[in-house]
């Protein structure tokens, strides 16, 4: 088990190195000058040149990459060209918001997708199944930005049930930053009001972002469970006189959970990086907006940083999923 | 687990009881503040940065409200300009004022604040070093209440005074800045997200990409009417701003799209303002040898061909003003005359005279995203393309991200480009030199347009201190530029401001400044 983890981590480092190389090459492909992007339209030539020298942009690309990697090996991701802040502090600032939103979306996807899938599988061909399948179809086909604007318009503007854009109400000052997750931070200082406010702000963007995943989970759960329910051992279990609930809960779900887990893992990864549109419309200060701004302004170090952290998140989630496999299916072993 | 979940969800759906009293004294502004990089007045060079720092720091002199031609006292209660053998001497007498820390504002703080910007080589340092020709030591403090600034003949004291009104002229509590200095940075790392000024507000905290929270400064001499806290909330999308305005979550919105703004004006439920700007949206025509716009008549043809009224009424829904010369409306030196009424026939005749009667095609560089006045660049380009097509000019739109476009433009490689320009300081020279003087290596240079007369006029206007003489020079320069120059001005955009009906005193001037202390909420 431990050997397996070490091997996987070594592989992860190798993959991430590949990611840095690809990101570096791609982000330098645009025929544009990052100094001009950072300093803007009015900047003078001598300012641009000073900026290039100060940030090492005047050196050959290979040298720039070498310097970047040498620094990265020491845990230094360099400084943002646009904000001149260390990338590590930028990521620390923006990543938690995205993580919080993504966790919210995953929770919603599970709460909606799993029960719907189970109900659909058990009522195959009847109306609940039809409802679930319709939802799976619509939820998977609705464009996120359209859903986001609609949700804001209906639930915030028209009905006033839920708050608008942002992570907190404008009138409540955010709690001191500890984890960067507003929900957790507000609990840490025991501020119930802010905690509730943060949760309420999480509902709409979380639902919008989680909608596609919920639809996918519904489909996956339904088909995985149907697959399992037609197996012999289920019939055996039923024949032994076990209640239907126990058969489904203990025997069927346990085996159906593997494909569901796989989907959940890849979903989590794609949600982390796919939150850009949701974040933009809900003015959610996460990594998505940061990545977009950085890409548009040719902020290479920032783009590299975002790419790395996304790659890392993907790898870690994948590893966790593989390890959970063993937990659910004793036949899988890592030795 | 289930119990916890139910409890959480039911909690979440309960409306939070926000403190109503604080709502009364809190002003919430929704806008696109994504350009905010630092709140250090000496470093910030972005629109949002100026907007915020103008309320955290005081400058020696300032413009009040929409009057951007009369300097008013701020930290300096009076000032004099006297000629010297080497140039001129500006002497400022300071009023009694206190920083938010409670320390008095002294002449030493002013000297420190100027020298700091020169030493730091910030994006805006060139205003002091290149435009005002200041060096460390140019500014001195004979006593605690007197500041003396010596400038050489190459700098115009009026322009120096004008740029002192910018956030670069914000006076910093030097004791505070020195206390937070790391590696000789004059406290700029700390001042990124802390404030040390004497302005009407002080920084509570800045959550990047989320919000900036300002609290009223109890020591300020510019007293806020009844607002104790100002929150600037990042809302990049017009749709989000509209939602939040309609639900009453924000008090002011700054980035409605032209269409959404038109609806607000029509509905009359909310207050609306068209705030002026000094920005000019324009077409740059590359006039270098062998380029399609080498012949001045072709450039004139373009100016006749562009339907400015159609752009302003259609695309901008009135959020823009019509002007054709290089100095924006509102600055002394601007010329309101319409030299080129929309006339496609005249354009065709000019093209014919220039030997291009059969028309020609040209690559048209256009940015992605939003252009001046909040109109999508692609929509504006489509309109320009259609106007040019009517006279036989085929503009092939090449859309690219702004940074790529800027790089090509800076390298004189843009045949025809759709961009905008804002002056660095509210003075005609902020446009005169870059747009007319090839030697400044700015816009005239980028368009390969070299005209010795224009350069001479721009240079002499820059240092002319006699107001009447100066206006006369600008009159000649604008007339020359409008006829010969490489630009076709499209419009001067206005900013759409939407305000709740219970808020009064919100006003954004053409510089983009808003004095938060003048705003009150019922």
CSV table of N, CA, C and O in Angstrom, one decimal, chain B residues 83-126:
chain,number,residue,atom,x,y,z
B,83,UNK,N,8.4,82.7,-11.5
B,83,UNK,CA,9.5,82.4,-12.4
B,83,UNK,C,10.9,82.5,-11.6
B,83,UNK,O,11.1,83.3,-10.8
B,84,UNK,N,11.8,81.6,-11.9
B,84,UNK,CA,13.2,81.6,-11.4
B,84,UNK,C,14.1,81.7,-12.6
B,84,UNK,O,13.7,81.5,-13.7
B,85,UNK,N,15.4,81.8,-12.3
B,85,UNK,CA,16.4,81.8,-13.4
B,85,UNK,C,16.4,80.5,-14.2
B,85,UNK,O,16.7,80.5,-15.4
B,86,UNK,N,16.1,79.4,-13.5
B,86,UNK,CA,16.2,78.1,-14.2
B,86,UNK,C,14.8,77.6,-14.6
B,86,UNK,O,14.8,76.6,-15.3
B,87,UNK,N,13.7,78.2,-14.2
B,87,UNK,CA,12.4,77.7,-14.5
B,87,UNK,C,11.4,78.3,-13.7
B,87,UNK,O,11.2,79.5,-13.8
B,88,UNK,N,10.7,77.5,-12.8
B,88,UNK,CA,9.7,78.2,-11.9
B,88,UNK,C,9.7,77.5,-10.6
B,88,UNK,O,10.2,76.4,-10.4
B,89,UNK,N,9.2,78.3,-9.6
B,89,UNK,CA,9.2,77.7,-8.2
B,89,UNK,C,7.7,77.8,-7.8
B,89,UNK,O,7.1,78.8,-7.8
B,90,UNK,N,7.2,76.6,-7.3
B,90,UNK,CA,5.9,76.5,-6.8
B,90,UNK,C,6.0,76.4,-5.3
B,90,UNK,O,6.8,75.6,-4.7
B,91,UNK,N,5.3,77.3,-4.6
B,91,UNK,CA,5.4,77.3,-3.1
B,91,UNK,C,4.0,77.0,-2.6
B,91,UNK,O,3.0,77.7,-2.9
B,92,UNK,N,3.9,76.0,-1.7
B,92,UNK,CA,2.6,75.6,-1.1
B,92,UNK,C,2.6,75.9,0.4
B,92,UNK,O,3.5,75.5,1.1
B,93,UNK,N,1.5,76.5,0.9
B,93,UNK,CA,1.3,76.6,2.3
B,93,UNK,C,0.3,75.6,2.8
B,93,UNK,O,-0.8,75.5,2.2
B,94,UNK,N,0.7,74.8,3.8
B,94,UNK,CA,-0.2,73.7,4.2
B,94,UNK,C,-1.3,74.1,5.2
B,94,UNK,O,-1.0,74.9,6.1
B,95,UNK,N,-2.4,73.5,5.1
B,95,UNK,CA,-3.5,73.8,6.1
B,95,UNK,C,-3.2,72.8,7.3
B,95,UNK,O,-2.4,71.9,7.2
B,96,UNK,N,-4.0,73.0,8.4
B,96,UNK,CA,-3.9,72.1,9.5
B,96,UNK,C,-4.7,70.8,9.1
B,96,UNK,O,-5.8,70.9,8.7
B,97,UNK,N,-4.0,69.7,9.2
B,97,UNK,CA,-4.7,68.4,8.8
B,97,UNK,C,-4.0,67.3,9.6
B,97,UNK,O,-2.9,67.4,10.0
B,98,UNK,N,-4.8,66.2,9.7
B,98,UNK,CA,-4.3,65.0,10.5
B,98,UNK,C,-4.4,63.8,9.6
B,98,UNK,O,-5.4,63.6,8.9
B,99,UNK,N,-3.5,62.9,9.7
B,99,UNK,CA,-3.6,61.6,9.1
B,99,UNK,C,-4.5,60.7,9.9
B,99,UNK,O,-4.9,61.1,11.1
B,100,UNK,N,-5.0,59.6,9.4
B,100,UNK,CA,-5.9,58.7,10.1
B,100,UNK,C,-5.2,58.2,11.4
B,100,UNK,O,-5.9,57.8,12.3
B,101,UNK,N,-3.9,58.2,11.4
B,101,UNK,CA,-3.2,57.8,12.6
B,101,UNK,C,-3.2,58.8,13.7
B,101,UNK,O,-2.9,58.6,14.9
B,102,UNK,N,-3.7,60.0,13.4
B,102,UNK,CA,-3.7,61.1,14.4
B,102,UNK,C,-2.5,62.1,14.3
B,102,UNK,O,-2.5,63.1,14.9
B,103,UNK,N,-1.5,61.6,13.5
B,103,UNK,CA,-0.3,62.5,13.4
B,103,UNK,C,-0.7,63.7,12.5
B,103,UNK,O,-1.4,63.5,11.5
B,104,UNK,N,0.0,64.9,12.7
B,104,UNK,CA,-0.3,66.0,11.8
B,104,UNK,C,0.4,65.8,10.5
B,104,UNK,O,1.4,65.2,10.4
B,105,UNK,N,-0.2,66.4,9.4
B,105,UNK,CA,0.3,66.3,8.1
B,105,UNK,C,1.4,67.5,8.0
B,105,UNK,O,1.0,68.6,8.2
B,106,UNK,N,2.6,67.1,7.7
B,106,UNK,CA,3.7,68.1,7.7
B,106,UNK,C,4.3,68.2,6.3
B,106,UNK,O,4.1,67.3,5.5
B,107,UNK,N,5.1,69.3,6.0
B,107,UNK,CA,5.7,69.4,4.8
B,107,UNK,C,6.7,68.3,4.5
B,107,UNK,O,6.9,67.9,3.4
B,108,UNK,N,7.2,67.7,5.6
B,108,UNK,CA,8.2,66.6,5.4
B,108,UNK,C,7.5,65.4,4.8
B,108,UNK,O,8.1,64.6,4.0
B,109,UNK,N,6.2,65.2,5.2
B,109,UNK,CA,5.4,64.1,4.6
B,109,UNK,C,5.3,64.3,3.1
B,109,UNK,O,5.3,63.3,2.3
B,110,UNK,N,5.0,65.6,2.7
B,110,UNK,CA,4.9,65.9,1.3
B,110,UNK,C,6.2,65.5,0.5
B,110,UNK,O,6.1,64.9,-0.5
B,111,UNK,N,7.3,66.0,1.1
B,111,UNK,CA,8.6,65.8,0.4
B,111,UNK,C,8.8,64.3,0.3
B,111,UNK,O,9.2,63.7,-0.7
B,112,UNK,N,8.6,63.5,1.4
B,112,UNK,CA,8.8,62.1,1.4
B,112,UNK,C,7.9,61.4,0.3
B,112,UNK,O,8.4,60.6,-0.4
B,113,UNK,N,6.6,61.9,0.2
B,113,UNK,CA,5.7,61.2,-0.7
B,113,UNK,C,6.2,61.4,-2.2
B,113,UNK,O,6.0,60.5,-3.0
B,114,UNK,N,6.7,62.6,-2.5
B,114,UNK,CA,7.2,62.9,-3.9
B,114,UNK,C,8.5,62.1,-4.1
B,114,UNK,O,8.6,61.3,-5.1
B,115,UNK,N,9.4,62.1,-3.2
B,115,UNK,CA,10.7,61.4,-3.4
B,115,UNK,C,10.5,59.9,-3.5
B,115,UNK,O,11.2,59.2,-4.3
B,116,UNK,N,9.6,59.4,-2.7
B,116,UNK,CA,9.3,58.0,-2.7
B,116,UNK,C,8.9,57.5,-4.1
B,116,UNK,O,9.4,56.5,-4.6
B,117,UNK,N,8.0,58.3,-4.8
B,117,UNK,CA,7.5,57.9,-6.1
B,117,UNK,C,8.7,57.9,-7.1
B,117,UNK,O,8.8,57.0,-7.9
B,118,UNK,N,9.5,58.9,-7.0
B,118,UNK,CA,10.7,59.0,-7.9
B,118,UNK,C,11.6,57.9,-7.7
B,118,UNK,O,12.1,57.2,-8.6
B,119,UNK,N,11.9,57.5,-6.4
B,119,UNK,CA,12.8,56.4,-6.1
B,119,UNK,C,12.3,55.1,-6.5
B,119,UNK,O,13.0,54.2,-6.9
B,120,UNK,N,10.9,54.9,-6.3
B,120,UNK,CA,10.3,53.6,-6.5
B,120,UNK,C,10.2,53.2,-8.0
B,120,UNK,O,10.0,52.1,-8.3
B,121,UNK,N,10.3,54.2,-8.9
B,121,UNK,CA,10.2,53.9,-10.4
B,121,UNK,C,8.9,53.2,-10.6
B,121,UNK,O,8.8,52.1,-11.2
B,122,UNK,N,7.8,53.7,-10.2
B,122,UNK,CA,6.5,53.1,-10.3
B,122,UNK,C,5.9,53.3,-11.7
B,122,UNK,O,6.5,54.1,-12.4
B,123,UNK,N,4.8,52.7,-12.1
B,123,UNK,CA,4.2,52.9,-13.4
B,123,UNK,C,3.9,54.4,-13.6
B,123,UNK,O,3.8,54.8,-14.8
B,124,UNK,N,3.7,55.2,-12.6
B,124,UNK,CA,3.3,56.6,-12.8
B,124,UNK,C,4.5,57.5,-12.5
B,124,UNK,O,4.3,58.7,-12.6
B,125,UNK,N,5.7,57.0,-12.1
B,125,UNK,CA,6.8,57.9,-11.8
B,125,UNK,C,7.1,58.8,-12.9
B,125,UNK,O,7.6,60.0,-12.7
B,126,UNK,N,6.9,58.4,-14.2
B,126,UNK,CA,7.3,59.2,-15.3
B,126,UNK,C,6.6,60.6,-15.3
B,126,UNK,O,7.1,61.6,-15.8
